[in-house]
Coordinates of C-alpha atoms and ligand atoms in Angstrom, one line a residue:
M11 CA 253.6 128.3 -16.8
E12 CA 250.7 131.3 -16.3
R13 CA 253.8 132.4 -13.2
F14 CA 255.8 132.8 -16.6
E15 CA 253.2 133.7 -19.3
I16 CA 253.8 137.2 -20.5
K17 CA 250.5 139.1 -20.1
E18 CA 251.2 142.8 -20.6
I19 CA 254.7 144.6 -21.4
K20 CA 253.9 148.3 -20.6
A21 CA 257.4 151.0 -20.6
R22 CA 257.0 154.5 -19.3
E23 CA 259.9 158.0 -19.8
V24 CA 261.7 157.9 -16.7
L25 CA 264.9 160.0 -15.9
D26 CA 268.2 159.1 -16.1
C27 CA 270.4 161.0 -13.5
R28 CA 270.7 164.1 -15.7
G29 CA 267.9 164.5 -15.9
N30 CA 266.9 163.2 -19.7
P31 CA 264.7 160.5 -20.7
T32 CA 265.4 157.6 -20.6
V33 CA 263.2 154.1 -21.1
E34 CA 261.6 152.2 -18.3
V35 CA 260.0 148.9 -19.2
E36 CA 257.3 146.9 -16.7
V37 CA 256.7 142.6 -17.8
L38 CA 253.7 140.6 -15.6
T39 CA 253.2 137.3 -16.1
K40 CA 249.7 135.9 -16.0
A41 CA 249.8 134.4 -12.4
G42 CA 250.9 138.8 -11.8
V43 CA 254.7 138.4 -11.0
L44 CA 255.7 141.3 -11.7
G45 CA 259.3 142.9 -13.2
R46 CA 260.6 146.3 -13.8
A47 CA 264.3 147.7 -15.7
S48 CA 265.3 150.6 -17.2
V49 CA 267.9 151.8 -19.2
P50 CA 271.0 153.5 -19.0
S51 CA 272.3 156.4 -21.6
G52 CA 275.8 157.3 -22.6
R53 CA 277.8 160.6 -23.0
S54 CA 280.9 159.6 -24.1
T55 CA 279.5 157.1 -27.3
G56 CA 281.5 155.0 -29.6
T57 CA 280.1 155.4 -33.3
H58 CA 279.6 151.8 -33.7
E59 CA 276.6 151.4 -30.5
A60 CA 273.4 150.1 -31.4
F61 CA 270.9 152.9 -32.2
E62 CA 269.5 154.8 -29.4
L63 CA 266.1 156.2 -30.3
R64 CA 265.0 159.5 -29.3
D65 CA 261.7 161.9 -29.8
G66 CA 263.5 165.0 -31.4
G67 CA 261.6 168.3 -32.0
K68 CA 261.6 170.7 -28.9
R69 CA 260.6 168.1 -26.0
Y70 CA 263.2 168.0 -23.9
H71 CA 265.6 169.4 -26.8
G72 CA 265.1 166.6 -28.2
K73 CA 266.1 164.1 -25.5
G74 CA 261.9 162.2 -25.1
V75 CA 262.2 158.8 -25.7
L76 CA 258.4 158.5 -26.1
K77 CA 258.9 156.9 -29.7
A78 CA 260.8 154.3 -27.6
V79 CA 257.8 153.8 -25.8
K80 CA 255.7 153.9 -27.8
N81 CA 257.7 151.2 -30.0
V82 CA 257.3 148.7 -26.7
N83 CA 254.2 149.6 -26.1
E84 CA 252.7 149.2 -29.2
I85 CA 255.3 147.1 -31.4
I86 CA 257.0 144.7 -29.0
A87 CA 254.3 144.2 -26.2
P88 CA 252.1 142.5 -28.2
A89 CA 254.7 140.4 -30.6
L90 CA 255.6 139.2 -26.8
R91 CA 252.6 138.1 -25.9
G92 CA 251.9 134.8 -24.1
K93 CA 255.7 134.3 -24.3
D94 CA 257.9 132.6 -21.6
V95 CA 259.6 134.8 -19.0
T96 CA 262.3 132.4 -19.1
K97 CA 263.5 131.6 -22.8
Q98 CA 265.1 135.5 -23.0
R99 CA 267.4 134.1 -25.9
E100 CA 263.5 133.3 -27.6
I101 CA 262.4 136.9 -26.7
D102 CA 265.4 138.9 -27.5
E103 CA 266.0 136.8 -31.1
L104 CA 262.4 137.5 -31.7
M105 CA 262.7 141.2 -30.9
I106 CA 266.2 141.7 -33.1
K107 CA 264.1 140.0 -35.9
L108 CA 261.0 142.3 -35.5
D109 CA 263.6 145.1 -35.8
G110 CA 265.3 144.0 -39.0
T111 CA 268.3 146.5 -38.8
E112 CA 271.7 146.0 -38.0
N113 CA 272.2 148.3 -35.1
K114 CA 268.4 148.6 -33.8
S115 CA 267.3 151.9 -35.4
K116 CA 263.7 150.8 -36.5
L117 CA 262.6 149.8 -33.0
G118 CA 265.8 151.8 -31.0
A119 CA 268.2 150.1 -28.8
N120 CA 266.8 151.5 -25.5
A121 CA 263.5 150.2 -26.3
I122 CA 264.8 146.6 -27.1
A123 CA 267.5 146.7 -23.7
G124 CA 264.7 148.1 -21.7
V125 CA 262.3 144.6 -22.3
S126 CA 265.1 142.3 -23.0
L127 CA 266.8 143.6 -18.8
A128 CA 262.7 143.6 -17.6
V129 CA 262.4 139.8 -18.6
A130 CA 265.2 138.8 -17.3
K131 CA 264.1 140.4 -13.8
T132 CA 260.3 138.6 -14.2
A133 CA 262.0 135.4 -15.1
A134 CA 264.2 136.4 -12.0
N135 CA 260.9 137.1 -9.7
A136 CA 258.4 134.4 -10.9
L137 CA 261.3 131.4 -10.1
R138 CA 261.7 133.7 -6.6
V139 CA 266.1 133.7 -7.6
P140 CA 267.9 136.6 -7.2
L141 CA 268.6 138.2 -10.5
Y142 CA 272.4 137.3 -9.8
R143 CA 271.5 133.6 -9.7
Y144 CA 268.7 133.8 -12.2
I145 CA 271.6 135.2 -15.1
G146 CA 274.6 133.1 -13.6
G147 CA 273.4 130.3 -12.2
I148 CA 275.5 128.7 -8.7
N149 CA 278.2 129.3 -9.8
A150 CA 277.8 133.0 -10.0
H151 CA 280.1 133.6 -6.8
I152 CA 282.6 136.4 -7.3
L153 CA 282.7 139.6 -5.7
P154 CA 284.3 142.5 -8.5
V155 CA 286.8 144.6 -7.8
P156 CA 285.2 148.5 -7.9
V157 CA 286.9 150.7 -10.7
L158 CA 286.5 154.3 -9.2
D159 CA 286.4 157.5 -10.9
L160 CA 288.2 159.8 -7.9
I161 CA 288.7 162.8 -10.6
E162 CA 286.9 163.0 -13.8
G163 CA 287.4 164.6 -16.9
G164 CA 286.8 164.8 -20.5
K165 CA 283.2 164.4 -21.4
L166 CA 281.7 164.0 -18.2
A167 CA 282.8 166.8 -16.3
A168 CA 283.3 170.3 -16.2
T169 CA 287.2 170.3 -15.8
N170 CA 290.1 170.5 -18.2
L171 CA 291.4 167.6 -18.0
D172 CA 291.5 165.2 -21.4
F173 CA 291.2 162.0 -19.8
Q174 CA 287.8 160.7 -18.8
E175 CA 288.6 159.0 -15.8
H176 CA 290.9 158.5 -13.1
Q177 CA 290.9 155.2 -10.9
V178 CA 291.4 153.3 -8.4
M179 CA 291.3 149.9 -7.9
P180 CA 291.4 148.2 -4.5
V181 CA 293.1 145.1 -5.6
G182 CA 294.0 144.7 -2.4
A183 CA 291.2 144.6 -0.1
R184 CA 290.4 141.3 1.1
S185 CA 286.0 141.0 0.6
F186 CA 284.3 143.5 -1.8
S187 CA 283.1 145.4 2.1
D188 CA 286.6 146.0 2.6
A189 CA 287.6 147.6 -1.0
I190 CA 284.0 149.5 -1.0
R191 CA 285.2 151.4 2.5
M192 CA 288.8 151.4 1.5
G193 CA 288.4 153.1 -1.5
L194 CA 285.6 155.5 -0.2
E195 CA 288.2 156.6 2.8
V196 CA 291.0 157.1 0.0
Y197 CA 288.1 159.1 -2.0
H198 CA 287.5 161.4 0.8
E199 CA 290.8 161.9 2.2
L200 CA 291.5 163.1 -1.7
G201 CA 288.6 165.2 -1.4
K202 CA 291.0 167.1 1.7
I203 CA 294.4 167.2 -0.1
L204 CA 292.5 168.7 -3.1
V205 CA 290.5 171.3 -1.2
E206 CA 293.9 172.3 0.1
K207 CA 295.7 172.5 -3.4
Y208 CA 292.6 173.4 -5.7
G209 CA 290.0 175.9 -3.2
K210 CA 286.8 173.8 -2.2
H211 CA 285.5 174.0 -5.8
S212 CA 287.1 170.7 -6.4
L213 CA 284.8 169.4 -4.3
N214 CA 282.1 169.5 -6.5
V215 CA 281.5 165.6 -8.8
G216 CA 280.8 165.2 -12.1
V217 CA 278.1 162.6 -13.6
E218 CA 280.3 159.7 -11.3
G219 CA 280.7 161.1 -8.7
G220 CA 284.8 161.6 -8.3
Y221 CA 285.6 165.0 -8.0
T222 CA 286.4 168.0 -10.4
P223 CA 289.7 169.9 -9.9
P224 CA 289.3 173.4 -11.5
R225 CA 292.6 174.1 -13.4
M226 CA 293.9 170.4 -13.4
N227 CA 294.8 169.5 -16.6
D228 CA 298.1 166.8 -16.3
P229 CA 296.7 163.7 -16.2
R230 CA 300.0 162.6 -13.9
E231 CA 298.8 165.3 -11.5
A232 CA 295.8 163.5 -10.8
L233 CA 297.3 160.4 -10.3
E234 CA 299.7 161.6 -8.5
L235 CA 297.2 162.9 -5.9
E236 CA 295.4 160.0 -5.7
L237 CA 298.6 158.2 -4.6
K238 CA 299.0 160.2 -2.2
A239 CA 295.3 159.9 -0.7
I240 CA 296.7 156.4 -0.6
E241 CA 299.5 156.6 1.0
E242 CA 298.3 158.7 3.6
L243 CA 295.9 155.9 4.6
G244 CA 299.0 153.1 4.4
Y245 CA 297.0 151.5 0.8
K246 CA 300.0 152.0 -0.8
N247 CA 299.8 147.7 -1.3
E248 CA 296.7 147.3 -1.9
F249 CA 295.7 149.5 -4.8
V250 CA 296.6 149.7 -8.2
L251 CA 295.8 152.7 -10.3
S252 CA 293.6 153.3 -14.4
L253 CA 292.4 154.8 -16.6
D254 CA 289.5 155.7 -18.5
C255 CA 291.1 157.9 -21.6
A256 CA 287.9 157.7 -23.9
A257 CA 290.8 159.1 -26.8
T258 CA 288.1 158.5 -29.4
H259 CA 286.8 162.4 -28.0
L260 CA 290.2 163.9 -28.2
Y261 CA 291.4 162.7 -31.5
N262 CA 290.6 164.6 -34.5
R263 CA 289.8 162.0 -37.8
H264 CA 290.8 165.2 -40.4
T265 CA 294.5 165.6 -39.0
G266 CA 294.9 162.2 -37.6
K267 CA 296.2 164.2 -34.5
Y268 CA 295.3 163.6 -30.7
T269 CA 294.7 166.7 -28.5
L270 CA 296.5 166.7 -25.1
M271 CA 296.9 169.2 -22.6
G272 CA 296.2 171.8 -25.0
K273 CA 298.3 170.4 -27.5
E274 CA 298.2 168.4 -31.1
I275 CA 300.2 165.4 -30.7
T276 CA 300.7 161.8 -32.9
R277 CA 299.5 158.6 -32.0
E278 CA 303.0 157.7 -31.2
E279 CA 303.6 160.7 -29.2
L280 CA 300.1 159.3 -27.5
I281 CA 301.8 155.8 -26.6
D282 CA 304.9 157.3 -25.6
F283 CA 303.1 159.0 -23.0
Y284 CA 301.3 156.0 -21.6
E285 CA 304.6 154.2 -21.6
D286 CA 306.0 156.7 -19.3
L287 CA 303.0 157.1 -17.5
V288 CA 302.9 153.4 -16.7
S289 CA 306.5 153.2 -16.2
T290 CA 306.2 155.6 -13.4
Y291 CA 302.6 155.6 -11.6
P292 CA 301.5 151.6 -11.1
I293 CA 298.4 151.9 -13.5
K294 CA 297.3 148.5 -14.4
S295 CA 294.9 149.1 -16.8
I296 CA 293.8 151.9 -19.4
E297 CA 290.4 151.6 -21.1
D298 CA 290.0 153.5 -24.9
P299 CA 293.9 154.6 -24.3
L300 CA 294.0 155.5 -28.5
E301 CA 290.5 156.0 -31.1
E302 CA 287.9 153.8 -31.7
E303 CA 289.1 152.3 -35.6
D304 CA 292.9 151.7 -34.4
F305 CA 292.9 148.4 -33.7
E306 CA 296.5 148.4 -35.6
G307 CA 297.8 151.0 -32.2
F308 CA 295.6 149.0 -29.9
A309 CA 297.4 145.4 -30.7
E310 CA 300.3 147.6 -30.3
L311 CA 299.8 149.0 -27.1
T312 CA 298.6 145.6 -25.7
K313 CA 301.7 144.3 -26.9
T314 CA 304.1 147.2 -25.3
L315 CA 302.5 148.2 -22.2
N316 CA 301.7 144.3 -20.4
I317 CA 298.9 145.4 -18.5
Q318 CA 295.1 145.5 -19.0
I319 CA 293.9 147.3 -21.8
V320 CA 290.1 147.7 -22.1
G321 CA 287.8 148.1 -24.9
D322 CA 284.8 150.4 -24.9
D323 CA 284.1 152.8 -27.8
L324 CA 286.4 150.2 -29.8
F325 CA 284.4 146.9 -28.9
V326 CA 280.5 148.5 -28.1
T327 CA 280.5 144.9 -26.7
N328 CA 279.8 144.0 -30.2
I329 CA 280.5 140.7 -30.9
R330 CA 282.1 141.5 -34.3
R331 CA 283.9 144.3 -33.0
L332 CA 285.3 142.1 -30.2
R333 CA 285.9 138.6 -32.7
K334 CA 288.2 141.5 -34.9
G335 CA 289.7 142.3 -32.0
I336 CA 290.6 138.8 -30.8
E337 CA 292.7 138.3 -34.2
M338 CA 294.6 141.3 -34.1
K339 CA 295.3 141.0 -30.2
A340 CA 293.5 144.5 -30.0
A341 CA 293.3 144.9 -26.2
N342 CA 293.0 141.8 -23.3
A343 CA 289.7 142.8 -22.2
L344 CA 285.9 144.3 -22.7
L345 CA 284.4 147.0 -21.5
L346 CA 280.5 145.2 -21.1
K347 CA 277.5 147.6 -21.5
V348 CA 274.0 146.3 -22.4
N349 CA 272.6 148.9 -23.7
Q350 CA 275.7 148.9 -26.4
V351 CA 274.0 146.2 -28.1
G352 CA 270.7 146.2 -27.4
T353 CA 270.0 142.6 -25.5
L354 CA 271.0 141.0 -22.6
S355 CA 271.6 137.5 -24.8
E356 CA 274.3 140.1 -26.3
A357 CA 275.8 140.9 -24.0
L358 CA 276.2 137.4 -22.6
D359 CA 277.5 136.5 -25.8
A360 CA 279.8 138.8 -25.4
A361 CA 281.4 138.1 -22.3
E362 CA 281.6 135.0 -22.8
L363 CA 283.5 135.4 -26.3
A364 CA 285.5 137.9 -24.4
F365 CA 286.7 135.5 -21.4
R366 CA 287.1 131.9 -23.7
N367 CA 289.6 134.3 -25.6
G368 CA 291.4 134.3 -21.9
Y369 CA 289.8 138.6 -22.3
G370 CA 289.1 140.2 -18.9
V371 CA 285.7 141.8 -18.5
Q372 CA 284.3 144.8 -17.2
V373 CA 280.7 145.0 -16.2
S374 CA 280.2 148.9 -17.0
E375 CA 277.9 151.4 -15.7
R376 CA 276.7 154.3 -18.5
S377 CA 276.9 158.1 -17.5
G378 CA 273.4 158.8 -17.7
Q379 CA 273.0 155.6 -14.9
T380 CA 269.1 154.9 -13.7
E381 CA 268.7 153.6 -10.4
D382 CA 267.9 150.4 -11.2
T383 CA 270.4 147.9 -10.0
W384 CA 270.3 145.1 -13.5
L385 CA 273.9 145.9 -13.3
A386 CA 275.5 144.9 -10.1
D387 CA 273.3 141.3 -11.0
L388 CA 275.0 141.1 -14.2
S389 CA 278.2 141.4 -12.4
V390 CA 278.0 138.8 -10.3
A391 CA 275.6 136.3 -12.7
I392 CA 279.0 136.4 -14.7
N393 CA 282.0 136.5 -12.4
A394 CA 283.3 138.9 -14.3
G395 CA 286.0 140.1 -11.8
Q396 CA 284.9 144.1 -12.2
I397 CA 283.1 146.5 -12.2
K398 CA 282.7 149.9 -13.3
T399 CA 279.9 152.2 -11.5
G400 CA 281.6 155.1 -10.9
V401 CA 282.1 156.3 -7.0
T402 CA 279.7 158.9 -5.3
R403 CA 275.8 159.9 -6.2
S404 CA 273.2 158.0 -5.0
E405 CA 273.2 156.2 -8.8
R406 CA 276.3 154.9 -8.8
T407 CA 275.8 153.7 -4.6
A408 CA 272.9 152.2 -5.6
Q409 CA 275.1 149.3 -7.2
Y410 CA 277.6 148.7 -4.5
N411 CA 274.4 149.0 -2.8
Q412 CA 273.1 145.6 -3.8
L413 CA 276.7 143.9 -4.1
F414 CA 276.4 144.7 0.0
R415 CA 273.3 142.4 -0.2
I416 CA 274.5 139.8 -2.9
E417 CA 277.8 139.3 -0.5
E418 CA 275.9 139.5 2.3
E419 CA 273.6 137.0 0.9
L420 CA 276.3 134.5 -0.3
G421 CA 277.6 134.6 2.8
S422 CA 281.0 132.1 3.1
R423 CA 281.2 131.1 -1.1
A424 CA 281.2 134.6 -1.9
K425 CA 284.5 135.4 -3.1
Y426 CA 286.7 138.5 -3.4
A427 CA 288.2 138.6 -7.0
G428 CA 291.1 141.4 -6.3
K429 CA 294.5 140.5 -8.0
N430 CA 292.9 138.0 -10.2
F431 CA 290.2 140.7 -11.5
R432 CA 291.0 139.9 -15.3
Q433 CA 290.9 136.0 -15.2
P434 CA 289.1 135.9 -12.0
F435 CA 289.0 131.7 -12.3
Ligands
PGA8 P1 278.9 157.1 -21.6 O1 280.8 156.9 -21.1 O2 278.2 155.8 -20.6 O3 278.8 158.2 -21.6 O4 279.4 156.3 -23.3 C1 281.3 155.7 -20.4 C2 282.7 155.6 -20.5 O5 283.4 155.9 -21.8 O6 283.3 154.4 -20.2
ZN9 ZN1 285.3 154.1 -21.5

């Protein structure tokens, strides 16, 4: 029992990959087992996400998280002392009660998520099993397709591109490690093509490690050049393309219009644009094609495009919004971000609900990521079949490196989701 009993919980302020403060939490059991987790942070956030508590004021331009740290150390820690780290759901529910608000605004979703994840990691350590197997059990064996953001735009990069992520998915690879190798070969090939066309500044990378070619403003150009790199390497049949449009951030609530390539367009014109894109390019997944309240529009696109439509700002990993989406047939995949909802248990509930209704699940980073690799473990734990965590930069490659280790440990039991990324069973 002492192995599992919480002796101490301690939070501190650390940095995310943008150099902004975020919460890190350590959980220590009476037998001296330690688990540590840090919480990522979004920039292109959805309105309905759980509340991220920031200090305000001058320090770190208001972005400090000392209040959230204090909430962990002074409110959550005393309440959880003596609890069993393997009772994840009980602990998560206790924190939800302790907070008492709809959106975790009293204690902060960043405080709660840090504890929730650190508790899970401590339990895995106490049981001496890897995190993916602790969360997922003996059936956790599917390695995800990496959704690689090779060219960045929107809120994540200093480019003129409106869409946030122009991604490639190596669905035809034989294994996860092969998928990453092919994906990075394409990334470097694309680098050469971009230098020729847009000059050396195009090799500057955005927050997820994708290129940021200056002056490029047409998403078709990005897709075109990604395809060129894929074809030059002879991988035409091994890759599909995908997008995160993050369309909420292109939408003007007052005019009801979207801005694309400098022009104001209607929702219908944007839908037509997607239809054209999908018939011209091998695009098999689009995230947030419309703004976060347009469930009807999502349903229409899901029906007409007949590809994966992922809800990020639409669902914000929230079971109520996902249920509404399922009822309305809006989107057919969930983007899973633990800190959007605040606890591991709630994120697992959302994933389960998605799968049981034939929805895909794409496990996702935040643009303000940390070096913690629980994300990689989570993707295998729930056999998600797809992971989005950028392309280069250490906080991104750390996730891929962890997936290499998991793949190696699973050995012949490991199965790469490949073309079945939407329902990898
Ligand atoms: P965020 O963006 O992490 O900044 O919210 C990533 C995304 O939109 O998927
Ligand atoms: Zn998104």
